[in-house]
């Protein structure tokens, strides 16, 4: 039996991971949740170091995947203490507990550890974060690599996938403004057309992580820094246009070609995925196909709730 502890199983990425990993024969997945507890997950606050240690001791996993984090740049900017507790201290605590069971620890990081001026970025490129979120995730990477006897950091860019509300992903969070702009009386919505992003589908990431876990289970453990990214560059304005097309809305959208966010964001942090690709790891679903799946599933659920 190969046992995986999934920390943060109720979030956008965590749910996709749980669905993917639970399909593997001979694997046992023990998932935790904090803000969305359920009978299928263990309630755990990763800021409680004693609770984390007790959980890892009880599960005795072969591998730990850390999908819990504070991922909102504006929140990190306003509350660096919270960002540090979730993105740095919790990673160190989990890795230290995992060491006692010789477990491999995989921690999720971000493309925002780079300043976006010289893409594409390799796994060994020099980080230079522009904001508190990127800084906290970089410190979390260091906490993992300095603490884990066996560990790996997986950097990911903008994520989207099956959602429980529009705001759960920065991709689908655009939908309400798109819908409000549609029709003859719609109010035009301004969308960022400056920053280049690489939307990445969470079920694809789940496949990547499952493949990484498979290698660990076969004693071919991946260590250090790895990266995975979608390969379709687009700004928010372009994302919004494709969302409007998928929703069959005549949206009135205006591109904003200079940065306007209060929290500084990088221009283009394209992550090179070559290290994992060389190992035969990876899957990419075209954006237009994946986003239609996401929208259809969410709208179907909304109809059932009415």
Short mmCIF file of the C-alpha atoms (twelve columns), coordinates in Angstrom:
data_MODEL
# 
_entry.id   MODEL 
# 
loop_
_atom_site.group_PDB 
_atom_site.id 
_atom_site.type_symbol 
_atom_site.label_atom_id 
_atom_site.label_alt_id 
_atom_site.label_comp_id 
_atom_site.label_asym_id 
_atom_site.label_seq_id 
_atom_site.Cartn_x 
_atom_site.Cartn_y 
_atom_site.Cartn_z 
_atom_site.pdbx_PDB_model_num 
ATOM 1   C CA . UNK A 1   0.000   0.000  0.000   1 
ATOM 2   C CA . UNK A 2   1.377   3.403  -1.070  1 
ATOM 3   C CA . UNK A 3   0.079   6.071  1.301   1 
ATOM 4   C CA . UNK A 4   -0.183  9.771  0.395   1 
ATOM 5   C CA . UNK A 5   -1.080  12.592 2.769   1 
ATOM 6   C CA . UNK A 6   -2.700  15.427 0.799   1 
ATOM 7   C CA . UNK A 7   -2.573  18.679 2.771   1 
ATOM 8   C CA . UNK A 8   -5.263  21.050 1.495   1 
ATOM 9   C CA . UNK A 9   -7.522  18.614 -0.313  1 
ATOM 10  C CA . UNK A 10  -10.555 20.906 -0.509  1 
ATOM 11  C CA . UNK A 11  -9.050  23.720 -2.602  1 
ATOM 12  C CA . UNK A 12  -8.988  24.288 -6.359  1 
ATOM 13  C CA . UNK A 13  -5.889  22.138 -6.899  1 
ATOM 14  C CA . UNK A 14  -6.497  19.853 -3.936  1 
ATOM 15  C CA . UNK A 15  -9.831  18.579 -5.253  1 
ATOM 16  C CA . UNK A 16  -8.364  17.764 -8.667  1 
ATOM 17  C CA . UNK A 17  -5.492  15.967 -6.945  1 
ATOM 18  C CA . UNK A 18  -7.805  13.990 -4.680  1 
ATOM 19  C CA . UNK A 19  -9.913  12.877 -7.661  1 
ATOM 20  C CA . UNK A 20  -6.831  11.795 -9.631  1 
ATOM 21  C CA . UNK A 21  -4.961  10.041 -6.829  1 
ATOM 22  C CA . UNK A 22  -7.940  8.142  -5.439  1 
ATOM 23  C CA . UNK A 23  -8.239  6.335  -8.794  1 
ATOM 24  C CA . UNK A 24  -4.874  4.629  -8.339  1 
ATOM 25  C CA . UNK A 25  -5.035  0.967  -7.363  1 
ATOM 26  C CA . UNK A 26  -3.031  0.164  -4.254  1 
ATOM 27  C CA . UNK A 27  -2.862  3.787  -3.106  1 
ATOM 28  C CA . UNK A 28  -4.419  5.219  0.049   1 
ATOM 29  C CA . UNK A 29  -5.073  8.968  0.045   1 
ATOM 30  C CA . UNK A 30  -5.652  10.804 3.334   1 
ATOM 31  C CA . UNK A 31  -6.711  14.388 2.611   1 
ATOM 32  C CA . UNK A 32  -7.019  17.341 4.972   1 
ATOM 33  C CA . UNK A 33  -9.169  20.466 4.838   1 
ATOM 34  C CA . UNK A 34  -9.436  23.666 6.851   1 
ATOM 35  C CA . UNK A 35  -11.966 26.143 5.434   1 
ATOM 36  C CA . UNK A 36  -14.140 23.467 3.790   1 
ATOM 37  C CA . UNK A 37  -14.190 20.483 6.150   1 
ATOM 38  C CA . UNK A 38  -16.105 17.353 5.157   1 
ATOM 39  C CA . UNK A 39  -16.609 13.801 6.349   1 
ATOM 40  C CA . UNK A 40  -14.154 12.631 3.671   1 
ATOM 41  C CA . UNK A 41  -11.282 14.791 4.914   1 
ATOM 42  C CA . UNK A 42  -9.406  15.305 8.161   1 
ATOM 43  C CA . UNK A 43  -9.820  18.767 9.680   1 
ATOM 44  C CA . UNK A 44  -6.378  20.364 9.972   1 
ATOM 45  C CA . UNK A 45  -5.036  23.883 10.467  1 
ATOM 46  C CA . UNK A 46  -1.496  23.819 9.070   1 
ATOM 47  C CA . UNK A 47  -0.602  26.736 11.358  1 
ATOM 48  C CA . UNK A 48  -1.013  24.390 14.346  1 
ATOM 49  C CA . UNK A 49  2.362   22.645 14.426  1 
ATOM 50  C CA . UNK A 50  1.331   20.101 17.075  1 
ATOM 51  C CA . UNK A 51  -1.767  19.139 15.083  1 
ATOM 52  C CA . UNK A 52  0.355   18.756 11.938  1 
ATOM 53  C CA . UNK A 53  2.844   16.532 13.741  1 
ATOM 54  C CA . UNK A 54  0.054   14.378 15.207  1 
ATOM 55  C CA . UNK A 55  -1.588  14.015 11.791  1 
ATOM 56  C CA . UNK A 56  1.634   12.932 10.058  1 
ATOM 57  C CA . UNK A 57  2.440   10.580 12.943  1 
ATOM 58  C CA . UNK A 58  -0.993  8.979  12.701  1 
ATOM 59  C CA . UNK A 59  -1.025  8.608  8.900   1 
ATOM 60  C CA . UNK A 60  2.661   7.605  8.533   1 
ATOM 61  C CA . UNK A 61  2.634   8.463  4.801   1 
ATOM 62  C CA . UNK A 62  5.091   7.484  2.097   1 
ATOM 63  C CA . UNK A 63  4.607   10.906 0.509   1 
ATOM 64  C CA . UNK A 64  3.124   14.253 1.495   1 
ATOM 65  C CA . UNK A 65  1.710   16.758 -1.011  1 
ATOM 66  C CA . UNK A 66  1.244   20.317 0.287   1 
ATOM 67  C CA . UNK A 67  -1.554  22.018 -1.662  1 
ATOM 68  C CA . UNK A 68  -2.569  24.377 1.170   1 
ATOM 69  C CA . UNK A 69  -1.392  27.997 0.827   1 
ATOM 70  C CA . UNK A 70  -2.347  31.657 0.840   1 
ATOM 71  C CA . UNK A 71  -2.338  32.289 -2.910  1 
ATOM 72  C CA . UNK A 72  -3.997  35.731 -3.149  1 
ATOM 73  C CA . UNK A 73  -1.339  38.391 -3.838  1 
ATOM 74  C CA . UNK A 74  -3.408  41.259 -2.423  1 
ATOM 75  C CA . UNK A 75  -4.047  39.352 0.839   1 
ATOM 76  C CA . UNK A 76  -0.334  38.552 1.171   1 
ATOM 77  C CA . UNK A 77  0.506   42.211 0.643   1 
ATOM 78  C CA . UNK A 78  -1.918  43.292 3.391   1 
ATOM 79  C CA . UNK A 79  -1.106  40.472 5.818   1 
ATOM 80  C CA . UNK A 80  2.485   39.248 5.427   1 
ATOM 81  C CA . UNK A 81  2.265   37.449 8.788   1 
ATOM 82  C CA . UNK A 82  -0.544  35.236 7.469   1 
ATOM 83  C CA . UNK A 83  1.383   34.635 4.232   1 
ATOM 84  C CA . UNK A 84  4.435   33.625 6.239   1 
ATOM 85  C CA . UNK A 85  2.472   31.301 8.513   1 
ATOM 86  C CA . UNK A 86  0.803   29.434 5.632   1 
ATOM 87  C CA . UNK A 87  3.417   29.618 2.878   1 
ATOM 88  C CA . UNK A 88  6.624   29.274 4.907   1 
ATOM 89  C CA . UNK A 89  6.222   28.085 8.498   1 
ATOM 90  C CA . UNK A 90  3.645   25.401 7.670   1 
ATOM 91  C CA . UNK A 91  5.876   23.993 4.913   1 
ATOM 92  C CA . UNK A 92  8.782   23.709 7.359   1 
ATOM 93  C CA . UNK A 93  6.596   22.038 9.987   1 
ATOM 94  C CA . UNK A 94  5.169   19.512 7.522   1 
ATOM 95  C CA . UNK A 95  8.585   18.685 6.055   1 
ATOM 96  C CA . UNK A 96  10.075  18.193 9.507   1 
ATOM 97  C CA . UNK A 97  7.264   15.809 10.473  1 
ATOM 98  C CA . UNK A 98  7.552   13.949 7.146   1 
ATOM 99  C CA . UNK A 99  11.257  13.364 7.770   1 
ATOM 100 C CA . UNK A 100 10.427  11.166 10.752  1 
ATOM 101 C CA . UNK A 101 8.666   8.741  8.419   1 
ATOM 102 C CA . UNK A 102 11.166  9.006  5.556   1 
ATOM 103 C CA . UNK A 103 8.340   10.482 3.459   1 
ATOM 104 C CA . UNK A 104 8.902   12.415 0.244   1 
ATOM 105 C CA . UNK A 105 7.415   15.925 0.502   1 
ATOM 106 C CA . UNK A 106 6.110   17.817 -2.538  1 
ATOM 107 C CA . UNK A 107 5.377   21.509 -2.019  1 
ATOM 108 C CA . UNK A 108 3.565   23.734 -4.534  1 
ATOM 109 C CA . UNK A 109 5.102   27.081 -5.476  1 
ATOM 110 C CA . UNK A 110 4.429   29.758 -8.088  1 
ATOM 111 C CA . UNK A 111 5.761   31.525 -11.167 1 
ATOM 112 C CA . UNK A 112 5.590   34.735 -9.090  1 
ATOM 113 C CA . UNK A 113 9.000   33.917 -7.577  1 
ATOM 114 C CA . UNK A 114 10.310  35.576 -10.778 1 
ATOM 115 C CA . UNK A 115 10.113  39.248 -11.794 1 
ATOM 116 C CA . UNK A 116 8.836   38.511 -15.312 1 
ATOM 117 C CA . UNK A 117 11.526  40.399 -17.226 1 
ATOM 118 C CA . UNK A 118 13.468  37.506 -18.828 1 
ATOM 119 C CA . UNK A 119 11.210  34.560 -19.696 1 
ATOM 120 C CA . UNK A 120 11.193  31.655 -20.090 1 
ATOM 121 C CA . UNK A 121 12.419  30.701 -16.633 1 
ATOM 122 C CA . UNK A 122 14.134  27.379 -16.004 1 
ATOM 123 C CA . UNK A 123 13.961  25.486 -12.734 1 
ATOM 124 C CA . UNK A 124 17.469  26.756 -11.939 1 
ATOM 125 C CA . UNK A 125 16.890  30.415 -12.942 1 
ATOM 126 C CA . UNK A 126 17.524  32.993 -10.220 1 
ATOM 127 C CA . UNK A 127 14.289  34.078 -8.456  1 
ATOM 128 C CA . UNK A 128 13.480  37.760 -7.931  1 
ATOM 129 C CA . UNK A 129 9.905   38.188 -6.627  1 
ATOM 130 C CA . UNK A 130 8.121   41.521 -7.017  1 
ATOM 131 C CA . UNK A 131 5.485   41.164 -4.294  1 
ATOM 132 C CA . UNK A 132 4.860   39.694 -0.846  1 
ATOM 133 C CA . UNK A 133 3.135   36.609 -2.285  1 
ATOM 134 C CA . UNK A 134 6.119   35.731 -4.481  1 
ATOM 135 C CA . UNK A 135 8.514   36.425 -1.609  1 
ATOM 136 C CA . UNK A 136 6.572   34.199 0.796   1 
ATOM 137 C CA . UNK A 137 6.480   31.355 -1.736  1 
ATOM 138 C CA . UNK A 138 10.224  31.711 -2.375  1 
ATOM 139 C CA . UNK A 139 10.846  31.524 1.370   1 
ATOM 140 C CA . UNK A 140 8.575   28.467 1.418   1 
ATOM 141 C CA . UNK A 141 10.707  26.847 -1.283  1 
ATOM 142 C CA . UNK A 142 13.790  27.410 0.848   1 
ATOM 143 C CA . UNK A 143 12.020  26.059 3.926   1 
ATOM 144 C CA . UNK A 144 11.238  22.865 2.018   1 
ATOM 145 C CA . UNK A 145 14.663  22.350 0.471   1 
ATOM 146 C CA . UNK A 146 16.469  23.147 3.739   1 
ATOM 147 C CA . UNK A 147 14.221  20.968 5.924   1 
ATOM 148 C CA . UNK A 148 13.065  17.957 3.888   1 
ATOM 149 C CA . UNK A 149 15.433  14.996 3.768   1 
ATOM 150 C CA . UNK A 150 13.609  14.047 0.566   1 
ATOM 151 C CA . UNK A 151 11.587  16.796 -1.071  1 
ATOM 152 C CA . UNK A 152 10.653  18.617 -4.237  1 
ATOM 153 C CA . UNK A 153 9.151   22.013 -5.084  1 
ATOM 154 C CA . UNK A 154 6.734   22.168 -8.031  1 
ATOM 155 C CA . UNK A 155 6.250   25.671 -9.430  1 
ATOM 156 C CA . UNK A 156 2.959   26.329 -11.197 1 
ATOM 157 C CA . UNK A 157 1.458   29.409 -12.921 1 
ATOM 158 C CA . UNK A 158 -2.144  30.651 -13.052 1 
ATOM 159 C CA . UNK A 159 -4.444  27.708 -12.255 1 
ATOM 160 C CA . UNK A 160 -8.013  27.068 -13.339 1 
ATOM 161 C CA . UNK A 161 -10.208 24.003 -13.195 1 
ATOM 162 C CA . UNK A 162 -13.492 22.716 -11.744 1 
ATOM 163 C CA . UNK A 163 -14.779 25.384 -9.346  1 
ATOM 164 C CA . UNK A 164 -17.285 25.799 -6.523  1 
ATOM 165 C CA . UNK A 165 -17.665 29.551 -7.188  1 
ATOM 166 C CA . UNK A 166 -16.533 31.991 -9.873  1 
ATOM 167 C CA . UNK A 167 -13.930 33.643 -7.629  1 
ATOM 168 C CA . UNK A 168 -12.027 30.441 -6.910  1 
ATOM 169 C CA . UNK A 169 -9.722  30.971 -9.920  1 
ATOM 170 C CA . UNK A 170 -8.430  34.221 -11.394 1 
ATOM 171 C CA . UNK A 171 -9.621  32.859 -14.757 1 
ATOM 172 C CA . UNK A 172 -13.273 32.238 -13.857 1 
ATOM 173 C CA . UNK A 173 -13.374 35.292 -11.578 1 
ATOM 174 C CA . UNK A 174 -13.674 37.306 -14.806 1 
ATOM 175 C CA . UNK A 175 -17.062 35.774 -15.663 1 
ATOM 176 C CA . UNK A 176 -19.338 38.097 -13.610 1 
ATOM 177 C CA . UNK A 177 -17.832 41.223 -15.228 1 
ATOM 178 C CA . UNK A 178 -18.063 39.595 -18.657 1 
ATOM 179 C CA . UNK A 179 -21.718 38.726 -18.092 1 
ATOM 180 C CA . UNK A 180 -22.489 42.243 -16.805 1 
ATOM 181 C CA . UNK A 181 -20.956 43.741 -19.964 1 
ATOM 182 C CA . UNK A 182 -23.017 41.616 -22.329 1 
ATOM 183 C CA . UNK A 183 -26.074 42.695 -24.261 1 
ATOM 184 C CA . UNK A 184 -27.190 46.084 -25.589 1 
ATOM 185 C CA . UNK A 185 -27.325 47.651 -22.126 1 
ATOM 186 C CA . UNK A 186 -24.123 46.057 -20.841 1 
ATOM 187 C CA . UNK A 187 -21.496 48.173 -19.074 1 
ATOM 188 C CA . UNK A 188 -18.121 47.809 -20.825 1 
ATOM 189 C CA . UNK A 189 -15.563 45.955 -18.695 1 
ATOM 190 C CA . UNK A 190 -11.875 46.883 -18.737 1 
ATOM 191 C CA . UNK A 191 -9.519  43.896 -18.720 1 
ATOM 192 C CA . UNK A 192 -5.757  43.804 -18.233 1 
ATOM 193 C CA . UNK A 193 -3.973  43.322 -21.562 1 
ATOM 194 C CA . UNK A 194 -0.439  43.846 -20.199 1 
ATOM 195 C CA . UNK A 195 0.560   40.840 -18.093 1 
ATOM 196 C CA . UNK A 196 1.079   37.588 -19.994 1 
ATOM 197 C CA . UNK A 197 -0.155  34.480 -18.215 1 
ATOM 198 C CA . UNK A 198 -0.120  30.749 -18.953 1 
ATOM 199 C CA . UNK A 199 -3.411  29.299 -17.655 1 
ATOM 200 C CA . UNK A 200 -2.876  25.738 -16.450 1 
ATOM 201 C CA . UNK A 201 -5.659  23.178 -15.955 1 
ATOM 202 C CA . UNK A 202 -5.749  21.618 -12.474 1 
ATOM 203 C CA . UNK A 203 -6.667  18.102 -13.721 1 
ATOM 204 C CA . UNK A 204 -3.524  18.272 -15.895 1 
ATOM 205 C CA . UNK A 205 -1.451  19.295 -12.858 1 
ATOM 206 C CA . UNK A 206 -2.993  16.393 -10.939 1 
ATOM 207 C CA . UNK A 207 -1.753  14.005 -13.637 1 
ATOM 208 C CA . UNK A 208 1.734   15.537 -13.414 1 
ATOM 209 C CA . UNK A 209 1.821   15.115 -9.634  1 
ATOM 210 C CA . UNK A 210 0.462   11.567 -9.878  1 
ATOM 211 C CA . UNK A 211 3.267   10.748 -12.321 1 
ATOM 212 C CA . UNK A 212 5.814   12.277 -9.931  1 
ATOM 213 C CA . UNK A 213 4.385   10.194 -7.085  1 
ATOM 214 C CA . UNK A 214 4.555   7.066  -9.246  1 
ATOM 215 C CA . UNK A 215 8.257   7.651  -9.789  1 
ATOM 216 C CA . UNK A 216 8.757   8.021  -6.032  1 
ATOM 217 C CA . UNK A 217 6.858   4.787  -5.403  1 
ATOM 218 C CA . UNK A 218 9.290   3.084  -7.830  1 
ATOM 219 C CA . UNK A 219 12.332  4.574  -6.031  1 
ATOM 220 C CA . UNK A 220 12.956  7.104  -8.823  1 
ATOM 221 C CA . UNK A 221 12.369  10.121 -6.590  1 
ATOM 222 C CA . UNK A 222 12.494  13.633 -8.068  1 
ATOM 223 C CA . UNK A 223 14.224  16.176 -5.849  1 
ATOM 224 C CA . UNK A 224 14.965  19.910 -5.895  1 
ATOM 225 C CA . UNK A 225 12.911  22.239 -8.118  1 
ATOM 226 C CA . UNK A 226 10.530  21.236 -10.920 1 
ATOM 227 C CA . UNK A 227 8.065   23.293 -12.964 1 
ATOM 228 C CA . UNK A 228 4.905   22.693 -14.962 1 
ATOM 229 C CA . UNK A 229 2.940   25.142 -17.116 1 
ATOM 230 C CA . UNK A 230 0.320   25.393 -19.783 1 
ATOM 231 C CA . UNK A 231 1.794   26.431 -23.136 1 
ATOM 232 C CA . UNK A 232 -0.758  28.995 -24.370 1 
ATOM 233 C CA . UNK A 233 0.240   32.606 -23.558 1 
ATOM 234 C CA . UNK A 234 -2.620  35.052 -23.030 1 
ATOM 235 C CA . UNK A 235 -3.466  38.163 -21.052 1 
ATOM 236 C CA . UNK A 236 -6.666  38.648 -19.053 1 
ATOM 237 C CA . UNK A 237 -8.332  40.484 -21.915 1 
ATOM 238 C CA . UNK A 238 -7.691  37.513 -24.216 1 
ATOM 239 C CA . UNK A 239 -8.840  35.090 -21.527 1 
ATOM 240 C CA . UNK A 240 -12.027 37.130 -21.122 1 
ATOM 241 C CA . UNK A 241 -12.678 37.102 -24.871 1 
ATOM 242 C CA . UNK A 242 -12.371 33.320 -24.949 1 
ATOM 243 C CA . UNK A 243 -14.616 32.987 -21.906 1 
ATOM 244 C CA . UNK A 244 -17.236 35.188 -23.590 1 
ATOM 245 C CA . UNK A 245 -17.053 33.035 -26.712 1 
ATOM 246 C CA . UNK A 246 -17.433 29.850 -24.673 1 
ATOM 247 C CA . UNK A 247 -20.434 31.355 -22.858 1 
ATOM 248 C CA . UNK A 248 -21.873 32.677 -26.150 1 
ATOM 249 C CA . UNK A 249 -22.039 36.211 -24.766 1 
ATOM 250 C CA . UNK A 250 -21.723 39.427 -26.789 1 
ATOM 251 C CA . UNK A 251 -19.444 41.032 -24.207 1 
ATOM 252 C CA . UNK A 252 -18.198 44.614 -24.353 1 
ATOM 253 C CA . UNK A 253 -14.569 44.393 -23.250 1 
ATOM 254 C CA . UNK A 254 -11.882 47.084 -23.317 1 
ATOM 255 C CA . UNK A 255 -8.158  46.186 -23.169 1 
ATOM 256 C CA . UNK A 256 -6.001  48.018 -20.602 1 
ATOM 257 C CA . UNK A 257 -2.431  47.935 -21.923 1 
ATOM 258 C CA . UNK A 258 -0.621  49.315 -18.862 1 
ATOM 259 C CA . UNK A 259 -0.419  47.702 -15.405 1 
ATOM 260 C CA . UNK A 260 -3.112  48.893 -13.005 1 
ATOM 261 C CA . UNK A 261 -2.952  46.441 -10.053 1 
ATOM 262 C CA . UNK A 262 -2.215  47.974 -6.660  1 
ATOM 263 C CA . UNK A 263 0.006   44.971 -5.900  1 
ATOM 264 C CA . UNK A 264 2.888   44.776 -8.430  1 
ATOM 265 C CA . UNK A 265 2.736   41.783 -10.716 1 
ATOM 266 C CA . UNK A 266 5.327   40.449 -13.167 1 
ATOM 267 C CA . UNK A 267 4.909   40.912 -16.920 1 
ATOM 268 C CA . UNK A 268 5.723   37.402 -18.170 1 
ATOM 269 C CA . UNK A 269 6.847   34.564 -15.903 1 
ATOM 270 C CA . UNK A 270 6.656   31.723 -18.418 1 
ATOM 271 C CA . UNK A 271 7.903   28.568 -16.679 1 
ATOM 272 C CA . UNK A 272 9.943   26.096 -18.735 1 
ATOM 273 C CA . UNK A 273 8.669   22.555 -18.074 1 
ATOM 274 C CA . UNK A 274 11.641  20.829 -19.726 1 
ATOM 275 C CA . UNK A 275 12.876  18.973 -16.631 1 
ATOM 276 C CA . UNK A 276 9.625   17.032 -16.225 1 
ATOM 277 C CA . UNK A 277 9.063   16.700 -19.983 1 
ATOM 278 C CA . UNK A 278 12.472  15.003 -20.287 1 
ATOM 279 C CA . UNK A 279 11.201  12.372 -17.831 1 
ATOM 280 C CA . UNK A 280 8.088   11.739 -19.927 1 
ATOM 281 C CA . UNK A 281 5.900   13.521 -17.383 1 
ATOM 282 C CA . UNK A 282 3.063   15.848 -18.382 1 
ATOM 283 C CA . UNK A 283 -0.345  16.444 -19.920 1 
ATOM 284 C CA . UNK A 284 -1.821  19.588 -21.444 1 
ATOM 285 C CA . UNK A 285 -5.491  20.042 -22.311 1 
ATOM 286 C CA . UNK A 286 -6.117  22.899 -24.796 1 
ATOM 287 C CA . UNK A 287 -7.556  25.926 -22.999 1 
ATOM 288 C CA . UNK A 288 -10.716 26.221 -25.099 1 
ATOM 289 C CA . UNK A 289 -11.582 22.565 -24.456 1 
ATOM 290 C CA . UNK A 290 -10.782 22.674 -20.744 1 
ATOM 291 C CA . UNK A 291 -12.574 25.954 -19.994 1 
ATOM 292 C CA . UNK A 292 -15.738 24.698 -21.689 1 
ATOM 293 C CA . UNK A 293 -15.648 21.653 -19.422 1 
ATOM 294 C CA . UNK A 294 -15.252 23.897 -16.370 1 
ATOM 295 C CA . UNK A 295 -18.068 26.271 -17.373 1 
ATOM 296 C CA . UNK A 296 -20.474 23.497 -18.360 1 
ATOM 297 C CA . UNK A 297 -19.950 21.613 -15.084 1 
ATOM 298 C CA . UNK A 298 -20.391 24.723 -12.957 1 
ATOM 299 C CA . UNK A 299 -23.511 25.958 -14.774 1 
ATOM 300 C CA . UNK A 300 -24.995 22.451 -14.643 1 
ATOM 301 C CA . UNK A 301 -24.466 22.457 -10.876 1 
ATOM 302 C CA . UNK A 302 -26.051 25.897 -10.571 1 
ATOM 303 C CA . UNK A 303 -29.158 24.664 -12.398 1 
ATOM 304 C CA . UNK A 304 -29.418 21.675 -10.064 1 
ATOM 305 C CA . UNK A 305 -29.175 23.974 -7.020  1 
ATOM 306 C CA . UNK A 306 -32.093 26.146 -8.195  1 
# 
